Tab-separated table of C-alpha atoms and ligand atoms in Angstrom:
chain	number	residue	atom	x	y	z
A	18	MET	CA	0.080	-0.087	0.116
A	19	PRO	CA	1.272	3.694	-0.688
A	20	PRO	CA	1.207	6.146	2.189
A	21	VAL	CA	-1.914	7.603	2.695
A	22	PHE	CA	-1.120	10.962	3.338
A	23	LEU	CA	-2.750	13.233	5.948
A	24	THR	CA	-4.492	16.631	5.530
A	25	GLU	CA	-5.627	19.414	7.989
A	26	GLU	CA	-6.964	22.547	7.579
A	27	SER	CA	-4.950	25.660	7.684
A	28	PRO	CA	-4.562	26.719	11.129
A	29	THR	CA	-5.065	30.255	12.448
A	30	TYR	CA	-1.628	31.826	12.531
A	31	GLY	CA	-0.664	33.099	15.937
A	32	VAL	CA	-3.349	31.204	17.682
A	33	VAL	CA	-2.175	28.655	20.152
A	34	GLN	CA	-4.345	25.546	20.268
A	35	SER	CA	-4.443	22.572	22.683
A	36	VAL	CA	-4.003	19.163	21.182
A	37	SER	CA	-3.567	17.016	24.378
A	38	PRO	CA	-3.404	17.622	28.075
A	39	LEU	CA	0.183	18.034	27.859
A	40	VAL	CA	0.652	19.499	24.680
A	41	ARG	CA	-0.277	22.938	22.729
A	42	ARG	CA	0.711	23.949	19.408
A	43	ILE	CA	1.469	27.198	17.325
A	44	VAL	CA	1.885	27.096	13.496
A	45	ALA	CA	4.167	29.804	12.373
A	46	LYS	CA	2.908	31.682	9.116
A	47	ASN	CA	5.610	30.234	6.624
A	48	PRO	CA	3.432	27.655	4.268
A	49	SER	CA	5.317	26.356	1.106
A	50	LYS	CA	5.295	23.184	-0.425
A	51	PHE	CA	8.529	22.043	2.101
A	52	THR	CA	6.468	23.166	5.197
A	53	TYR	CA	2.853	22.620	4.428
A	54	HIS	CA	1.321	25.066	6.515
A	55	GLY	CA	3.768	26.153	8.347
A	56	THR	CA	5.970	25.097	11.060
A	57	GLY	CA	4.236	23.604	14.510
A	58	THR	CA	5.871	24.813	17.219
A	59	TYR	CA	4.891	22.516	20.490
A	60	ILE	CA	4.407	23.694	23.860
A	61	VAL	CA	4.695	20.905	26.303
A	62	GLY	CA	3.612	20.977	30.176
A	63	ASP	CA	0.806	20.816	32.638
A	64	PRO	CA	-1.045	24.114	32.182
A	65	SER	CA	-1.668	23.906	35.988
A	66	GLY	CA	1.872	23.518	36.616
A	67	SER	CA	4.671	26.195	36.531
A	68	GLU	CA	7.391	24.774	33.990
A	69	LEU	CA	7.322	24.366	30.201
A	70	ALA	CA	9.385	23.057	27.147
A	71	VAL	CA	9.359	24.566	23.727
A	72	ILE	CA	9.897	22.225	20.698
A	73	ASP	CA	11.274	23.609	17.589
A	74	PRO	CA	10.773	27.395	17.851
A	75	GLY	CA	10.592	27.907	14.244
A	76	PRO	CA	11.592	29.989	11.923
A	77	ARG	CA	12.873	33.891	12.435
A	78	ASP	CA	9.524	35.684	12.636
A	79	ASP	CA	8.637	38.259	15.200
A	80	ALA	CA	4.865	37.865	14.930
A	81	HIS	CA	5.449	33.846	15.482
A	82	LEU	CA	7.913	34.567	19.057
A	83	ALA	CA	5.229	37.121	19.964
A	84	ALA	CA	2.452	34.479	19.702
A	85	LEU	CA	4.459	31.922	20.979
A	86	LEU	CA	5.511	34.238	24.364
A	87	ASP	CA	1.963	35.036	24.783
A	88	ALA	CA	1.041	31.564	25.377
A	89	ILE	CA	4.164	30.793	27.335
A	90	GLY	CA	2.808	33.813	29.740
A	91	ASN	CA	4.370	33.757	33.212
A	92	LYS	CA	5.335	30.269	33.248
A	93	ASN	CA	8.820	29.196	33.411
A	94	VAL	CA	10.690	27.680	30.112
A	95	SER	CA	12.948	25.159	31.333
A	96	HIS	CA	14.096	23.671	27.861
A	97	ILE	CA	14.157	24.520	24.230
A	98	LEU	CA	14.470	21.662	22.135
A	99	VAL	CA	15.537	21.799	18.655
A	100	THR	CA	14.704	18.662	16.298
A	101	HIS	CA	17.319	19.891	13.678
A	102	THR	CA	19.015	23.242	11.837
A	103	HIS	CA	16.485	23.447	8.945
A	104	PRO	CA	15.336	27.338	8.878
A	105	ASP	CA	11.969	26.661	9.267
A	106	HIS	CA	13.134	24.837	12.604
A	107	SER	CA	15.937	26.344	14.960
A	108	PRO	CA	16.337	30.258	14.101
A	109	ALA	CA	13.904	31.450	16.764
A	110	ALA	CA	15.445	29.262	19.433
A	111	SER	CA	18.062	32.024	20.138
A	112	SER	CA	15.571	34.863	20.401
A	113	LEU	CA	13.669	32.715	22.763
A	114	SER	CA	16.660	31.514	24.616
A	115	GLU	CA	17.319	35.126	25.304
A	116	ILE	CA	14.111	36.182	26.380
A	117	THR	CA	13.205	33.144	28.644
A	118	SER	CA	16.874	32.380	29.742
A	119	ALA	CA	16.015	28.822	28.952
A	120	PRO	CA	18.910	26.626	27.049
A	121	THR	CA	18.314	24.989	24.218
A	122	TYR	CA	19.121	21.643	23.396
A	123	GLY	CA	19.893	19.881	20.260
A	124	PHE	CA	22.274	17.276	18.486
A	125	GLY	CA	24.954	19.830	17.182
A	126	LYS	CA	25.425	22.505	15.224
A	127	HIS	CA	24.558	22.402	11.520
A	128	PRO	CA	26.413	19.862	9.708
A	129	LEU	CA	29.108	20.404	7.194
A	130	ALA	CA	28.171	18.095	4.360
A	131	ALA	CA	24.454	19.637	4.527
A	132	THR	CA	26.082	23.194	3.276
A	133	GLU	CA	27.677	21.277	0.771
A	134	VAL	CA	24.197	20.692	-0.897
A	135	SER	CA	23.562	24.324	-1.699
A	136	ASP	CA	26.643	23.859	-3.918
A	137	ASP	CA	26.491	20.883	-5.139
A	138	LEU	CA	22.598	20.988	-6.041
A	139	ASP	CA	23.158	24.871	-5.905
A	140	GLU	CA	20.782	26.207	-8.807
A	141	SER	CA	18.160	23.455	-8.725
A	142	GLN	CA	17.631	23.769	-5.141
A	143	GLN	CA	18.126	27.440	-4.404
A	144	ASP	CA	14.341	27.879	-3.322
A	145	ASP	CA	14.461	24.904	-1.084
A	146	PRO	CA	14.576	25.802	2.271
A	147	GLU	CA	15.423	22.435	3.289
A	148	SER	CA	18.646	22.644	1.476
A	149	ARG	CA	19.902	26.038	3.417
A	150	GLY	CA	20.709	25.310	7.047
A	151	ASP	CA	20.820	27.571	10.167
A	152	THR	CA	24.576	27.739	10.549
A	153	ASP	CA	23.740	29.830	13.579
A	154	PHE	CA	22.291	27.619	15.990
A	155	VAL	CA	24.549	26.014	18.466
A	156	PRO	CA	22.878	24.212	21.410
A	157	ASP	CA	23.754	25.143	24.772
A	158	VAL	CA	23.325	21.737	25.837
A	159	GLU	CA	24.568	18.757	23.203
A	160	ILE	CA	21.955	15.656	23.584
A	161	GLY	CA	22.358	12.512	21.423
A	162	ASN	CA	20.421	9.172	21.316
A	163	GLY	CA	19.160	8.011	24.718
A	164	ASP	CA	19.537	10.643	26.551
A	165	VAL	CA	16.710	11.925	29.030
A	166	ILE	CA	15.281	15.203	29.759
A	167	VAL	CA	13.337	15.627	32.743
A	168	GLY	CA	10.961	18.758	33.623
A	169	GLU	CA	8.053	19.760	35.758
A	170	GLY	CA	5.472	17.013	34.717
A	171	PHE	CA	7.440	15.855	31.424
A	172	THR	CA	10.015	13.370	30.359
A	173	PHE	CA	11.618	13.638	27.101
A	174	GLU	CA	13.943	10.477	25.613
A	175	ALA	CA	15.772	11.859	22.895
A	176	LEU	CA	16.297	9.436	19.731
A	177	HIS	CA	19.033	10.341	16.917
A	178	THR	CA	17.430	9.677	13.790
A	179	PRO	CA	19.696	11.022	10.855
A	180	GLY	CA	18.556	10.438	7.202
A	181	HIS	CA	16.885	13.927	6.629
A	182	ILE	CA	19.590	15.525	8.053
A	183	SER	CA	22.402	13.845	10.393
A	184	ASN	CA	21.775	16.056	13.264
A	185	HIS	CA	17.541	15.014	13.769
A	186	LEU	CA	16.433	14.207	16.516
A	187	CYS	CA	13.205	13.187	17.878
A	188	PHE	CA	11.938	13.185	21.245
A	189	SER	CA	9.474	10.810	23.022
A	190	LEU	CA	7.204	12.521	25.469
A	191	GLU	CA	6.763	9.298	28.057
A	192	GLU	CA	3.657	10.718	30.100
A	193	GLU	CA	1.641	10.688	26.674
A	194	SER	CA	3.379	8.171	24.555
A	195	THR	CA	4.011	10.375	22.006
A	196	LEU	CA	6.834	11.179	19.749
A	197	PHE	CA	7.722	14.266	18.237
A	198	THR	CA	9.147	13.335	14.729
A	199	GLY	CA	10.193	16.782	13.428
A	200	ASP	CA	10.734	16.040	9.833
A	201	HIS	CA	11.633	12.578	9.944
A	202	VAL	CA	8.223	11.434	9.468
A	203	MET	CA	5.830	13.585	8.631
A	204	GLY	CA	1.569	12.654	8.193
A	205	TRP	CA	1.080	15.188	5.009
A	206	SER	CA	4.276	14.395	2.947
A	207	THR	CA	7.481	11.981	2.856
A	208	THR	CA	10.575	13.885	3.714
A	209	VAL	CA	13.096	15.305	1.451
A	210	ILE	CA	16.525	13.284	1.852
A	211	PRO	CA	19.064	16.063	0.376
A	212	ALA	CA	22.192	14.332	-0.340
A	213	PRO	CA	25.192	14.275	0.610
A	214	ASP	CA	24.533	15.001	4.179
A	215	GLY	CA	21.129	13.377	3.820
A	216	ASN	CA	21.267	9.549	4.304
A	217	LEU	CA	18.890	7.036	2.874
A	218	SER	CA	20.153	4.264	4.293
A	219	HIS	CA	20.231	5.768	7.872
A	220	TYR	CA	16.595	7.456	7.236
A	221	LEU	CA	15.362	3.667	6.511
A	222	SER	CA	17.301	1.997	9.327
A	223	ASN	CA	15.672	4.865	11.792
A	224	LEU	CA	12.229	4.029	10.140
A	225	HIS	CA	12.819	0.697	11.025
A	226	ARG	CA	13.825	1.452	14.784
A	227	LEU	CA	10.742	3.485	15.078
A	228	LEU	CA	8.784	0.090	14.278
A	229	GLU	CA	10.460	-1.576	17.526
A	230	ARG	CA	8.724	1.354	19.697
A	231	THR	CA	5.418	1.627	21.482
A	232	GLU	CA	4.331	5.405	21.077
A	233	LYS	CA	0.806	5.829	20.019
A	234	THR	CA	0.793	8.914	18.524
A	235	TYR	CA	3.363	10.986	16.324
A	236	ARG	CA	3.395	15.004	16.346
A	237	PRO	CA	5.609	16.007	13.369
A	238	THR	CA	6.567	19.855	13.037
A	239	HIS	CA	4.934	19.990	9.970
A	240	GLY	CA	1.172	19.114	9.613
A	241	PRO	CA	-1.421	16.908	11.735
A	242	ALA	CA	-0.616	14.164	14.180
A	243	ILE	CA	-0.445	10.754	13.165
A	244	GLU	CA	-2.467	8.189	15.381
A	245	ASN	CA	-1.660	4.235	15.218
A	246	PRO	CA	1.457	5.264	13.369
A	247	GLN	CA	3.252	1.935	12.679
A	248	PRO	CA	1.179	1.131	9.445
A	249	PHE	CA	2.105	4.407	8.208
A	250	VAL	CA	5.737	3.997	9.027
A	251	ASN	CA	5.483	0.718	7.251
A	252	SER	CA	4.280	2.165	4.277
A	253	LEU	CA	6.928	5.197	3.773
A	254	ILE	CA	9.673	2.141	3.946
A	255	LYS	CA	7.704	0.353	1.291
A	256	HIS	CA	7.611	3.560	-0.537
A	257	ARG	CA	11.159	4.022	-0.549
A	258	GLU	CA	11.805	0.346	-1.444
A	259	LYS	CA	9.504	0.774	-4.330
A	260	ARG	CA	11.457	4.031	-5.402
A	261	THR	CA	14.853	2.098	-5.236
A	262	ALA	CA	13.332	-0.930	-7.267
A	263	GLN	CA	12.169	1.916	-10.287
A	264	ILE	CA	15.419	3.307	-10.347
A	265	ILE	CA	17.076	0.025	-10.723
A	266	THR	CA	14.376	-0.711	-13.713
A	267	ALA	CA	14.937	2.797	-15.342
A	268	LEU	CA	18.955	2.378	-15.443
A	269	GLY	CA	18.505	-1.298	-16.477
A	270	LYS	CA	17.386	0.234	-19.804
A	271	LYS	CA	20.278	2.444	-20.172
A	272	PRO	CA	22.122	4.988	-18.092
A	273	LYS	CA	20.514	7.912	-17.342
A	274	THR	CA	21.223	11.157	-15.538
A	275	ILE	CA	19.422	12.320	-12.334
A	276	GLU	CA	17.484	14.473	-14.334
A	277	GLN	CA	16.282	12.008	-16.718
A	278	LEU	CA	15.287	9.526	-13.830
A	279	VAL	CA	13.392	12.273	-12.133
A	280	LYS	CA	11.389	12.659	-15.449
A	281	GLU	CA	10.699	8.926	-15.793
A	282	ILE	CA	9.828	8.420	-12.430
A	283	TYR	CA	7.918	11.722	-10.909
A	284	SER	CA	6.008	11.789	-14.034
A	285	ASP	CA	2.643	12.164	-12.113
A	286	VAL	CA	4.337	14.895	-9.498
A	287	ASP	CA	4.021	18.563	-9.846
A	288	GLU	CA	6.742	19.459	-11.723
A	289	GLY	CA	7.362	21.867	-8.708
A	290	LEU	CA	8.641	19.389	-6.635
A	291	HIS	CA	10.918	17.645	-9.327
A	292	LYS	CA	13.826	20.089	-7.755
A	293	ALA	CA	13.380	18.654	-4.400
A	294	ALA	CA	12.606	15.004	-5.966
A	295	SER	CA	16.124	15.471	-7.670
A	296	GLY	CA	17.771	15.509	-4.018
A	297	SER	CA	16.153	12.428	-3.021
A	298	VAL	CA	16.895	10.679	-6.268
A	299	TYR	CA	20.590	11.723	-5.748
A	300	ALA	CA	20.331	10.296	-2.300
A	301	HIS	CA	19.066	6.864	-3.658
A	302	LEU	CA	21.663	6.459	-6.373
A	303	LEU	CA	24.485	7.195	-3.968
A	304	ASP	CA	23.122	4.519	-1.592
A	305	LEU	CA	23.017	2.193	-4.351
A	306	ALA	CA	26.449	3.269	-5.309
A	307	ARG	CA	27.529	2.832	-1.910
A	308	ARG	CA	26.026	-1.025	-1.772
A	309	GLY	CA	27.688	-1.728	-5.242
A	310	VAL	CA	24.945	-2.226	-7.071
A	311	ILE	CA	25.182	0.914	-10.076
A	312	SER	CA	28.233	2.990	-10.717
A	313	ALA	CA	28.683	6.843	-11.734
A	314	GLU	CA	30.047	7.836	-14.772
A	315	PRO	CA	32.518	9.793	-15.142
A	316	ASP	CA	32.587	10.583	-11.480
A	317	LEU	CA	29.974	10.534	-8.708
A	318	ASN	CA	28.452	13.858	-8.857
A	319	VAL	CA	25.221	15.396	-9.397
A	320	ASN	CA	25.941	15.607	-13.166
A	321	ALA	CA	27.127	11.950	-13.324
A	322	GLU	CA	25.527	9.352	-15.746
A	323	TRP	CA	24.184	6.282	-13.723
A	324	VAL	CA	24.701	2.636	-14.735
A	325	VAL	CA	23.993	-0.725	-13.448
A	326	ILE	CA	26.830	-2.914	-12.703
B	29	ZN	ZN1	14.024	19.883	7.954
């Protein structure tokens, strides 16, 4: 079964929405073909308590920050958690941290290989926010897989989930059996794997890891929550496996460039997304090359012609 994607109504920007007993969400007004209706910033904590955590403060956007501060009110922000360093997730963390004195938590700064994307696929991905990084963000506290973060009434376990980007974290909220999945798993769309930092093998193994976990609800940074997420994760895995098979079949006929492959494989997809798709196809090709299934002529780069070995 192909993934069954979820939709939701466009939210009222700047208005905080209660989505569960411990979780509220405010969506930033940065809708795009990569961010759906915009960045969903989560505020986590018992409304009757005095302490809160914020997940993915979002882009640099004064109105969004003002709405966020309004929703926080006089509560103490104890933790600012950042899933990864894309410009729709982390830039507001520093302002929020300055105002609230809360430390920021993340895997680490923007990976060097991810900045190479803009050089590598420069012209084709110039308008893709996912290909530019927030190189300013440096977490106050570096956290990694299995680290536990405890606040008043909430307990998070961090999961290191490279694939979309190598510094990606998901956060599991123990009290509500909920996984904040960032861009690793989104209900409204598949995620982009911008090579060379984006890594399809890592992405797939981190989807498989989720199948062994028990969270009942996923809350991505973009789009609606995913209830009963296991079948959806399974369908994402199958979807990528199918793409890999399509690429091998297409190359089996004759050697092709990325552009030719995208035209052939994504013929049913809006052309506006072909540029992002070329990044994903490149990720598939690099993965197949690493596994010795195909080779690149004359050199391994975005302009190569790809050949089944
Ligand atoms: Zn991202």
